[in-house]
Amino acid sequence: MKILRSEKGEMGLGDMVFWLVVAVGGYCAFQMAMPWVKFKQVEELFRNEIASMKVKKVKTVKKETHARLEEMGVKLYVAEENDWEGLRIKVTRGEPAVMEATYMEEVVLPGGLYRHTYTFHPRAESKVIINPRDE
C-alpha cells in the first residue's frame, strides 16, 4: 500500500511559509495587545487609589500613584491644557472624586515596518462621595 506524502511527516515549502506567516502574525498581535493590557492595569490602579482617598490626602494619593506608574513604566503626558500636570484628581463637594490622566504607548513591529502610537485616557471615579479636606 502506498503511503501518502502527508503521512510521512514531511513538510513542504508552502507549509513552512504558512507557519512562518502564522508565527509572525501571532507575534504582531501580541505586541499590539500588550499596551491594552497595561492600560487595564493602570485603570485598576486608578480605581484602587481613588477608593483610598476616603482615608488619605490628595497629595499622598498622587505621590503613591506616581510611584506605582513609574514602576509600571508609564510616563504620563503633560500638556499646557492640563495645567502642566500629568495626573489630575478632581475633588468637588457633593460629587464623586475623579482621577484621570493621559499617556502614550508606541509599538514598533519587527524590522520597523510598522509603527503605531496608542493614546490612552485612563479614568476612575470613586463609588462614594468624597468631600475635600482642608490641607
Short mmCIF file of N, CA, C and O in Angstrom, two decimals:
data_model
loop_
_atom_site.label_atom_id
_atom_site.label_comp_id
_atom_site.label_asym_id
_atom_site.label_seq_id
_atom_site.Cartn_x
_atom_site.Cartn_y
_atom_site.Cartn_z
N MET A 1 0.83 -1.17 0.00
CA MET A 1 0.00 0.00 0.00
C MET A 1 0.89 1.24 0.00
O MET A 1 1.86 1.32 0.74
N LYS A 2 0.52 2.20 -0.80
CA LYS A 2 1.32 3.42 -0.97
C LYS A 2 0.97 4.41 0.16
O LYS A 2 -0.19 4.66 0.43
N ILE A 3 1.99 4.97 0.83
CA ILE A 3 1.78 5.94 1.92
C ILE A 3 1.73 7.34 1.30
O ILE A 3 2.57 7.71 0.47
N LEU A 4 0.74 8.09 1.73
CA LEU A 4 0.63 9.47 1.25
C LEU A 4 1.77 10.30 1.79
O LEU A 4 2.32 10.04 2.87
N ARG A 5 2.12 11.34 1.08
CA ARG A 5 3.24 12.21 1.46
C ARG A 5 3.01 12.83 2.84
O ARG A 5 3.92 12.93 3.65
N SER A 6 1.77 13.28 3.15
CA SER A 6 1.48 13.93 4.42
C SER A 6 1.57 12.95 5.59
O SER A 6 1.77 13.36 6.71
N GLU A 7 1.42 11.68 5.34
CA GLU A 7 1.51 10.69 6.40
C GLU A 7 2.95 10.39 6.78
O GLU A 7 3.21 9.83 7.84
N LYS A 8 3.89 10.75 5.97
CA LYS A 8 5.30 10.52 6.27
C LYS A 8 5.86 11.58 7.22
O LYS A 8 6.95 11.42 7.73
N GLY A 9 5.13 12.68 7.41
CA GLY A 9 5.60 13.74 8.28
C GLY A 9 6.46 14.76 7.58
O GLY A 9 7.16 15.53 8.20
N GLU A 10 6.44 14.76 6.28
CA GLU A 10 7.23 15.73 5.54
C GLU A 10 6.49 17.06 5.49
O GLU A 10 5.27 17.12 5.51
N MET A 11 7.28 18.13 5.43
CA MET A 11 6.70 19.46 5.33
C MET A 11 7.30 20.13 4.10
O MET A 11 8.52 20.19 3.96
N GLY A 12 6.44 20.63 3.28
CA GLY A 12 6.89 21.30 2.07
C GLY A 12 7.17 22.76 2.31
O GLY A 12 6.95 23.30 3.40
N LEU A 13 7.67 23.44 1.29
CA LEU A 13 7.97 24.87 1.39
C LEU A 13 6.71 25.67 1.67
O LEU A 13 6.72 26.60 2.47
N GLY A 14 5.60 25.30 1.06
CA GLY A 14 4.34 26.00 1.29
C GLY A 14 3.88 25.92 2.73
O GLY A 14 3.40 26.90 3.30
N ASP A 15 4.07 24.75 3.34
CA ASP A 15 3.70 24.57 4.74
C ASP A 15 4.59 25.43 5.66
O ASP A 15 4.12 26.03 6.62
N MET A 16 5.87 25.48 5.36
CA MET A 16 6.79 26.29 6.17
C MET A 16 6.45 27.76 6.07
O MET A 16 6.47 28.48 7.07
N VAL A 17 6.14 28.24 4.87
CA VAL A 17 5.76 29.64 4.69
C VAL A 17 4.48 29.94 5.46
O VAL A 17 4.36 30.97 6.11
N PHE A 18 3.52 29.02 5.39
CA PHE A 18 2.26 29.21 6.12
C PHE A 18 2.51 29.36 7.61
O PHE A 18 2.00 30.27 8.26
N TRP A 19 3.31 28.45 8.20
CA TRP A 19 3.57 28.51 9.64
C TRP A 19 4.41 29.73 10.02
O TRP A 19 4.26 30.27 11.12
N LEU A 20 5.27 30.17 9.14
CA LEU A 20 6.04 31.38 9.39
C LEU A 20 5.10 32.59 9.43
O LEU A 20 5.23 33.44 10.32
N VAL A 21 4.17 32.67 8.50
CA VAL A 21 3.20 33.77 8.48
C VAL A 21 2.33 33.73 9.74
O VAL A 21 2.06 34.77 10.34
N VAL A 22 1.91 32.54 10.15
CA VAL A 22 1.11 32.41 11.37
C VAL A 22 1.90 32.87 12.59
O VAL A 22 1.39 33.59 13.45
N ALA A 23 3.17 32.48 12.68
CA ALA A 23 4.01 32.87 13.82
C ALA A 23 4.23 34.38 13.85
O ALA A 23 4.13 35.00 14.92
N VAL A 24 4.53 34.98 12.72
CA VAL A 24 4.75 36.44 12.67
C VAL A 24 3.46 37.17 13.01
O VAL A 24 3.47 38.15 13.75
N GLY A 25 2.33 36.68 12.49
CA GLY A 25 1.04 37.30 12.80
C GLY A 25 0.72 37.22 14.28
O GLY A 25 0.23 38.18 14.88
N GLY A 26 1.01 36.08 14.90
CA GLY A 26 0.78 35.93 16.34
C GLY A 26 1.65 36.86 17.15
O GLY A 26 1.21 37.47 18.13
N TYR A 27 2.91 36.97 16.76
CA TYR A 27 3.84 37.87 17.46
C TYR A 27 3.38 39.32 17.35
O TYR A 27 3.37 40.06 18.34
N CYS A 28 2.97 39.73 16.17
CA CYS A 28 2.49 41.10 15.95
C CYS A 28 1.22 41.37 16.76
O CYS A 28 1.07 42.44 17.36
N ALA A 29 0.32 40.40 16.79
CA ALA A 29 -0.91 40.57 17.57
C ALA A 29 -0.59 40.70 19.06
O ALA A 29 -1.19 41.53 19.77
N PHE A 30 0.38 39.93 19.53
CA PHE A 30 0.81 40.02 20.93
C PHE A 30 1.38 41.40 21.23
O PHE A 30 1.03 42.02 22.24
N GLN A 31 2.24 41.90 20.35
CA GLN A 31 2.85 43.22 20.55
C GLN A 31 1.80 44.33 20.54
O GLN A 31 1.91 45.30 21.29
N MET A 32 0.80 44.20 19.70
CA MET A 32 -0.24 45.23 19.60
C MET A 32 -1.20 45.16 20.80
O MET A 32 -1.84 46.15 21.14
N ALA A 33 -1.33 44.00 21.44
CA ALA A 33 -2.26 43.83 22.55
C ALA A 33 -1.66 44.22 23.90
O ALA A 33 -2.40 44.58 24.82
N MET A 34 -0.35 44.18 24.04
CA MET A 34 0.28 44.47 25.34
C MET A 34 -0.03 45.86 25.88
O MET A 34 -0.25 46.01 27.08
N PRO A 35 -0.05 46.92 25.06
CA PRO A 35 -0.42 48.23 25.61
C PRO A 35 -1.84 48.25 26.19
O PRO A 35 -2.10 48.96 27.16
N TRP A 36 -2.74 47.48 25.62
CA TRP A 36 -4.11 47.42 26.15
C TRP A 36 -4.13 46.74 27.52
O TRP A 36 -4.91 47.12 28.40
N VAL A 37 -3.30 45.74 27.70
CA VAL A 37 -3.21 45.06 28.99
C VAL A 37 -2.69 46.05 30.04
O VAL A 37 -3.23 46.14 31.16
N LYS A 38 -1.66 46.80 29.68
CA LYS A 38 -1.11 47.79 30.61
C LYS A 38 -2.15 48.87 30.93
O LYS A 38 -2.27 49.32 32.06
N PHE A 39 -2.94 49.28 29.93
CA PHE A 39 -4.00 50.27 30.14
C PHE A 39 -5.00 49.77 31.18
O PHE A 39 -5.42 50.52 32.08
N LYS A 40 -5.40 48.51 31.10
CA LYS A 40 -6.34 47.95 32.07
C LYS A 40 -5.72 47.91 33.47
O LYS A 40 -6.40 48.12 34.47
N GLN A 41 -4.41 47.66 33.54
CA GLN A 41 -3.73 47.67 34.83
C GLN A 41 -3.70 49.08 35.42
O GLN A 41 -3.87 49.26 36.63
N VAL A 42 -3.48 50.08 34.57
CA VAL A 42 -3.47 51.48 35.04
C VAL A 42 -4.87 51.87 35.52
O VAL A 42 -5.01 52.53 36.55
N GLU A 43 -5.91 51.48 34.79
CA GLU A 43 -7.27 51.78 35.23
C GLU A 43 -7.57 51.14 36.58
O GLU A 43 -8.21 51.76 37.44
N GLU A 44 -7.13 49.92 36.78
CA GLU A 44 -7.34 49.23 38.06
C GLU A 44 -6.58 49.96 39.18
O GLU A 44 -7.11 50.11 40.29
N LEU A 45 -5.36 50.40 38.89
CA LEU A 45 -4.59 51.18 39.87
C LEU A 45 -5.35 52.44 40.24
O LEU A 45 -5.47 52.79 41.41
N PHE A 46 -5.89 53.15 39.24
CA PHE A 46 -6.64 54.38 39.50
C PHE A 46 -7.87 54.08 40.37
O PHE A 46 -8.18 54.84 41.29
N ARG A 47 -8.58 53.00 40.09
CA ARG A 47 -9.76 52.65 40.90
C ARG A 47 -9.37 52.39 42.35
O ARG A 47 -10.06 52.84 43.28
N ASN A 48 -8.27 51.68 42.54
CA ASN A 48 -7.83 51.40 43.92
C ASN A 48 -7.38 52.66 44.64
O ASN A 48 -7.69 52.85 45.82
N GLU A 49 -6.65 53.50 43.96
CA GLU A 49 -6.14 54.71 44.59
C GLU A 49 -7.26 55.72 44.88
O GLU A 49 -7.25 56.39 45.90
N ILE A 50 -8.22 55.84 43.98
CA ILE A 50 -9.32 56.79 44.21
C ILE A 50 -10.19 56.30 45.37
O ILE A 50 -10.74 57.09 46.12
N ALA A 51 -10.29 54.98 45.55
CA ALA A 51 -11.04 54.44 46.68
C ALA A 51 -10.33 54.74 48.00
O ALA A 51 -10.98 54.92 49.02
N SER A 52 -9.00 54.81 47.97
CA SER A 52 -8.24 55.08 49.19
C SER A 52 -8.31 56.55 49.61
O SER A 52 -7.87 56.90 50.69
N MET A 53 -8.87 57.40 48.76
CA MET A 53 -8.96 58.83 49.11
C MET A 53 -9.91 59.08 50.26
O MET A 53 -9.93 60.16 50.82
N LYS A 54 -10.71 58.11 50.62
CA LYS A 54 -11.61 58.25 51.76
C LYS A 54 -10.83 58.45 53.05
O LYS A 54 -11.29 59.10 53.97
N VAL A 55 -9.61 57.89 53.10
CA VAL A 55 -8.80 57.98 54.31
C VAL A 55 -7.46 58.69 54.10
O VAL A 55 -6.76 58.97 55.06
N LYS A 56 -7.09 58.97 52.85
CA LYS A 56 -5.80 59.61 52.57
C LYS A 56 -6.01 60.99 51.96
O LYS A 56 -7.03 61.28 51.37
N LYS A 57 -4.96 61.79 52.07
CA LYS A 57 -5.00 63.13 51.46
C LYS A 57 -4.66 63.02 49.98
O LYS A 57 -4.04 62.06 49.53
N VAL A 58 -5.05 64.05 49.22
CA VAL A 58 -4.85 64.08 47.77
C VAL A 58 -3.36 64.01 47.43
O VAL A 58 -2.96 63.26 46.53
N LYS A 59 -2.54 64.74 48.16
CA LYS A 59 -1.10 64.74 47.88
C LYS A 59 -0.49 63.36 48.06
O LYS A 59 0.34 62.92 47.27
N THR A 60 -0.92 62.65 49.10
CA THR A 60 -0.42 61.30 49.36
C THR A 60 -0.83 60.34 48.25
O THR A 60 -0.03 59.55 47.76
N VAL A 61 -2.09 60.44 47.83
CA VAL A 61 -2.59 59.57 46.76
C VAL A 61 -1.84 59.85 45.46
O VAL A 61 -1.46 58.92 44.75
N LYS A 62 -1.61 61.13 45.15
CA LYS A 62 -0.86 61.47 43.93
C LYS A 62 0.55 60.91 43.97
O LYS A 62 1.03 60.34 43.00
N LYS A 63 1.21 61.07 45.10
CA LYS A 63 2.59 60.59 45.23
C LYS A 63 2.65 59.07 45.07
O LYS A 63 3.50 58.55 44.34
N GLU A 64 1.73 58.35 45.71
CA GLU A 64 1.71 56.89 45.60
C GLU A 64 1.39 56.44 44.18
O GLU A 64 1.98 55.49 43.67
N THR A 65 0.45 57.12 43.54
CA THR A 65 0.06 56.77 42.18
C THR A 65 1.21 57.01 41.21
O THR A 65 1.49 56.17 40.35
N HIS A 66 1.90 58.14 41.36
CA HIS A 66 3.06 58.42 40.50
C HIS A 66 4.14 57.35 40.68
O HIS A 66 4.76 56.91 39.70
N ALA A 67 4.37 56.94 41.93
CA ALA A 67 5.39 55.92 42.19
C ALA A 67 5.01 54.59 41.52
O ALA A 67 5.85 53.94 40.89
N ARG A 68 3.76 54.19 41.63
CA ARG A 68 3.30 52.94 41.02
C ARG A 68 3.36 53.01 39.49
O ARG A 68 3.73 52.05 38.83
N LEU A 69 2.99 54.16 38.93
CA LEU A 69 3.04 54.33 37.48
C LEU A 69 4.49 54.24 36.99
O LEU A 69 4.76 53.67 35.93
N GLU A 70 5.40 54.80 37.75
CA GLU A 70 6.82 54.74 37.39
C GLU A 70 7.31 53.29 37.41
O GLU A 70 8.08 52.88 36.54
N GLU A 71 6.85 52.51 38.40
CA GLU A 71 7.21 51.09 38.46
C GLU A 71 6.70 50.33 37.24
O GLU A 71 7.35 49.42 36.75
N MET A 72 5.51 50.72 36.76
CA MET A 72 4.90 50.05 35.61
C MET A 72 5.50 50.52 34.28
O MET A 72 5.24 49.93 33.25
N GLY A 73 6.28 51.59 34.32
CA GLY A 73 6.90 52.11 33.10
C GLY A 73 5.98 53.01 32.31
O GLY A 73 6.15 53.16 31.10
N VAL A 74 5.03 53.65 32.97
CA VAL A 74 4.09 54.55 32.31
C VAL A 74 4.53 55.99 32.54
O VAL A 74 4.70 56.41 33.67
N LYS A 75 4.74 56.71 31.44
CA LYS A 75 5.09 58.12 31.54
C LYS A 75 3.87 58.93 31.12
O LYS A 75 3.41 58.83 29.98
N LEU A 76 3.35 59.73 32.05
CA LEU A 76 2.14 60.49 31.78
C LEU A 76 2.43 61.65 30.84
O LEU A 76 3.49 62.26 30.87
N TYR A 77 1.45 61.94 30.01
CA TYR A 77 1.53 63.05 29.07
C TYR A 77 1.17 64.33 29.81
O TYR A 77 0.15 64.41 30.47
N VAL A 78 2.04 65.32 29.71
CA VAL A 78 1.82 66.59 30.38
C VAL A 78 1.70 67.66 29.32
O VAL A 78 2.53 67.77 28.43
N ALA A 79 0.62 68.45 29.40
CA ALA A 79 0.40 69.47 28.39
C ALA A 79 -0.11 70.75 29.04
O ALA A 79 -0.59 70.74 30.18
N GLU A 80 -0.02 71.83 28.31
CA GLU A 80 -0.44 73.13 28.82
C GLU A 80 -1.93 73.14 29.16
O GLU A 80 -2.34 73.72 30.15
N GLU A 81 -2.75 72.46 28.34
CA GLU A 81 -4.19 72.45 28.62
C GLU A 81 -4.52 71.67 29.89
O GLU A 81 -5.60 71.79 30.44
N ASN A 82 -3.59 70.86 30.37
CA ASN A 82 -3.77 70.13 31.62
C ASN A 82 -3.10 70.85 32.79
O ASN A 82 -2.84 70.25 33.81
N ASP A 83 -2.84 72.12 32.62
CA ASP A 83 -2.13 72.91 33.64
C ASP A 83 -0.78 72.30 33.98
O ASP A 83 -0.34 72.32 35.11
N TRP A 84 -0.14 71.71 33.00
CA TRP A 84 1.19 71.11 33.14
C TRP A 84 1.22 70.03 34.21
O TRP A 84 2.20 69.84 34.90
N GLU A 85 0.12 69.32 34.35
CA GLU A 85 0.05 68.26 35.34
C GLU A 85 -0.40 66.98 34.66
O GLU A 85 -1.40 66.96 33.95
N GLY A 86 0.33 65.89 34.85
CA GLY A 86 0.01 64.65 34.17
C GLY A 86 -1.15 63.90 34.81
O GLY A 86 -2.01 63.36 34.13
N LEU A 87 -1.19 63.87 36.12
CA LEU A 87 -2.24 63.15 36.85
C LEU A 87 -3.17 64.18 37.47
O LEU A 87 -2.76 65.03 38.24
N ARG A 88 -4.45 64.09 37.11
CA ARG A 88 -5.43 65.06 37.61
C ARG A 88 -6.41 64.35 38.54
O ARG A 88 -6.99 63.34 38.18
N ILE A 89 -6.56 64.93 39.73
CA ILE A 89 -7.54 64.43 40.69
C ILE A 89 -8.48 65.59 40.99
O ILE A 89 -8.04 66.65 41.43
N LYS A 90 -9.75 65.36 40.74
CA LYS A 90 -10.75 66.41 40.95
C LYS A 90 -11.66 65.99 42.10
O LYS A 90 -12.32 64.96 42.04
N VAL A 91 -11.64 66.79 43.17
CA VAL A 91 -12.49 66.52 44.32
C VAL A 91 -13.40 67.72 44.48
O VAL A 91 -12.95 68.83 44.76
N THR A 92 -14.70 67.50 44.29
CA THR A 92 -15.70 68.55 44.39
C THR A 92 -16.71 68.15 45.45
O THR A 92 -17.15 67.00 45.48
N ARG A 93 -17.07 69.11 46.29
CA ARG A 93 -18.03 68.82 47.37
C ARG A 93 -19.34 68.32 46.79
O ARG A 93 -19.90 68.89 45.89
N GLY A 94 -19.80 67.19 47.32
CA GLY A 94 -21.08 66.63 46.92
C GLY A 94 -21.04 65.76 45.66
O GLY A 94 -22.06 65.28 45.21
N GLU A 95 -19.84 65.55 45.09
CA GLU A 95 -19.71 64.72 43.89
C GLU A 95 -18.62 63.68 44.11
O GLU A 95 -17.72 63.88 44.92
N PRO A 96 -18.67 62.58 43.36
CA PRO A 96 -17.59 61.60 43.47
C PRO A 96 -16.26 62.18 42.98
O PRO A 96 -16.23 63.00 42.07
N ALA A 97 -15.18 61.75 43.61
CA ALA A 97 -13.84 62.19 43.18
C ALA A 97 -13.49 61.49 41.87
O ALA A 97 -13.91 60.37 41.61
N VAL A 98 -12.71 62.19 41.04
CA VAL A 98 -12.33 61.66 39.72
C VAL A 98 -10.82 61.76 39.58
O VAL A 98 -10.21 62.78 39.88
N MET A 99 -10.21 60.66 39.12
CA MET A 99 -8.78 60.64 38.82
C MET A 99 -8.63 60.29 37.34
O MET A 99 -9.23 59.33 36.87
N GLU A 100 -7.85 61.11 36.62
CA GLU A 100 -7.66 60.84 35.20
C GLU A 100 -6.28 61.30 34.76
O GLU A 100 -5.64 62.10 35.43
N ALA A 101 -5.85 60.75 33.65
CA ALA A 101 -4.54 61.08 33.09
C ALA A 101 -4.55 60.74 31.61
O ALA A 101 -5.52 60.19 31.09
N THR A 102 -3.46 61.05 30.95
CA THR A 102 -3.26 60.69 29.55
C THR A 102 -1.83 60.21 29.41
O THR A 102 -0.91 60.81 29.96
N TYR A 103 -1.67 59.12 28.67
CA TYR A 103 -0.32 58.65 28.36
C TYR A 103 -0.33 57.97 27.01
O TYR A 103 -1.37 57.61 26.48
N MET A 104 0.86 57.83 26.44
CA MET A 104 1.01 57.24 25.12
C MET A 104 1.95 56.04 25.18
O MET A 104 2.89 56.04 25.96
N GLU A 105 1.65 55.05 24.35
CA GLU A 105 2.50 53.86 24.20
C GLU A 105 2.78 53.69 22.72
O GLU A 105 1.87 53.73 21.90
N GLU A 106 4.05 53.51 22.37
CA GLU A 106 4.41 53.30 20.97
C GLU A 106 4.78 51.84 20.75
O GLU A 106 5.52 51.26 21.55
N VAL A 107 4.25 51.26 19.69
CA VAL A 107 4.54 49.88 19.33
C VAL A 107 5.26 49.91 17.99
O VAL A 107 4.77 50.49 17.02
N VAL A 108 6.43 49.29 17.95
CA VAL A 108 7.19 49.17 16.71
C VAL A 108 7.34 47.68 16.42
O VAL A 108 7.91 46.94 17.22
N LEU A 109 6.81 47.26 15.30
CA LEU A 109 6.88 45.85 14.93
C LEU A 109 8.25 45.53 14.36
O LEU A 109 8.99 46.42 13.95
N PRO A 110 8.63 44.26 14.32
CA PRO A 110 9.97 43.86 13.89
C PRO A 110 10.37 44.46 12.54
O PRO A 110 9.57 44.53 11.62
N GLY A 111 11.58 44.88 12.49
CA GLY A 111 12.11 45.46 11.25
C GLY A 111 11.70 46.91 11.05
O GLY A 111 12.09 47.54 10.08
N GLY A 112 10.90 47.46 11.96
CA GLY A 112 10.45 48.84 11.83
C GLY A 112 9.49 49.05 10.68
O GLY A 112 9.30 50.18 10.23
N LEU A 113 8.86 47.98 10.23
CA LEU A 113 7.94 48.10 9.09
C LEU A 113 6.64 48.79 9.47
O LEU A 113 6.00 49.40 8.62
N TYR A 114 6.25 48.70 10.73
CA TYR A 114 5.00 49.31 11.17
C TYR A 114 5.21 49.92 12.54
O TYR A 114 5.77 49.31 13.43
N ARG A 115 4.74 51.13 12.70
CA ARG A 115 4.87 51.85 13.96
C ARG A 115 3.52 52.46 14.28
O ARG A 115 2.89 53.09 13.44
N HIS A 116 3.05 52.25 15.52
CA HIS A 116 1.75 52.79 15.92
C HIS A 116 1.87 53.35 17.33
O HIS A 116 2.48 52.75 18.21
N THR A 117 1.25 54.51 17.55
CA THR A 117 1.24 55.13 18.87
C THR A 117 -0.18 55.13 19.41
O THR A 117 -1.07 55.71 18.79
N TYR A 118 -0.36 54.45 20.52
CA TYR A 118 -1.66 54.46 21.20
C TYR A 118 -1.69 55.66 22.15
O TYR A 118 -0.71 55.97 22.80
N THR A 119 -2.84 56.29 22.27
CA THR A 119 -3.06 57.33 23.27
C THR A 119 -4.16 56.85 24.20
O THR A 119 -5.28 56.61 23.76
N PHE A 120 -3.83 56.69 25.47
CA PHE A 120 -4.78 56.18 26.44
C PHE A 120 -5.20 57.28 27.40
O PHE A 120 -4.41 58.14 27.76
N HIS A 121 -6.45 57.20 27.85
CA HIS A 121 -7.02 58.16 28.80
C HIS A 121 -7.66 57.39 29.96
O HIS A 121 -8.88 57.27 30.03
N PRO A 122 -6.84 56.84 30.87
CA PRO A 122 -7.44 56.12 32.00
C PRO A 122 -8.18 57.10 32.91
O PRO A 122 -7.73 58.23 33.13
N ARG A 123 -9.31 56.64 33.42
CA ARG A 123 -10.15 57.49 34.27
C ARG A 123 -10.84 56.60 35.30
O ARG A 123 -11.29 55.51 34.98
N ALA A 124 -10.90 57.07 36.53
CA ALA A 124 -11.60 56.34 37.58
C ALA A 124 -12.40 57.32 38.41
O ALA A 124 -11.97 58.45 38.65
N GLU A 125 -13.56 56.87 38.82
CA GLU A 125 -14.44 57.69 39.64
C GLU A 125 -14.72 56.92 40.92
O GLU A 125 -14.97 55.72 40.88
N SER A 126 -14.71 57.62 42.06
CA SER A 126 -14.96 56.94 43.33
C SER A 126 -16.43 56.52 43.40
O SER A 126 -17.30 57.16 42.81
N LYS A 127 -16.67 55.45 44.13
CA LYS A 127 -18.04 54.96 44.25
C LYS A 127 -18.82 55.73 45.30
O LYS A 127 -20.04 55.70 45.31
N VAL A 128 -18.12 56.41 46.17
CA VAL A 128 -18.77 57.22 47.21
C VAL A 128 -18.38 58.68 47.03
O VAL A 128 -17.38 59.00 46.39
N ILE A 129 -19.15 59.55 47.63
CA ILE A 129 -18.87 60.98 47.55
C ILE A 129 -17.78 61.30 48.58
O ILE A 129 -17.90 60.97 49.75
N ILE A 130 -16.71 61.92 48.08
CA ILE A 130 -15.58 62.30 48.94
C ILE A 130 -15.53 63.81 48.96
O ILE A 130 -15.35 64.46 47.93
N ASN A 131 -15.73 64.38 50.14
CA ASN A 131 -15.68 65.83 50.26
C ASN A 131 -14.25 66.29 50.48
O ASN A 131 -13.48 65.63 51.16
N PRO A 132 -13.88 67.41 49.87
CA PRO A 132 -12.49 67.89 50.00
C PRO A 132 -12.18 68.27 51.44
O PRO A 132 -13.03 68.76 52.17
N ARG A 133 -10.93 68.01 51.80
CA ARG A 133 -10.45 68.39 53.14
C ARG A 133 -9.58 69.62 53.02
O ARG A 133 -8.96 69.85 51.99
N ASP A 134 -9.49 70.35 54.06
CA ASP A 134 -8.55 71.47 54.10
C ASP A 134 -7.18 70.90 54.40
O ASP A 134 -6.98 70.23 55.42
N GLU A 135 -6.23 71.12 53.50
CA GLU A 135 -4.90 70.54 53.68
C GLU A 135 -3.89 71.59 54.02
O GLU A 135 -3.88 72.67 53.64
#
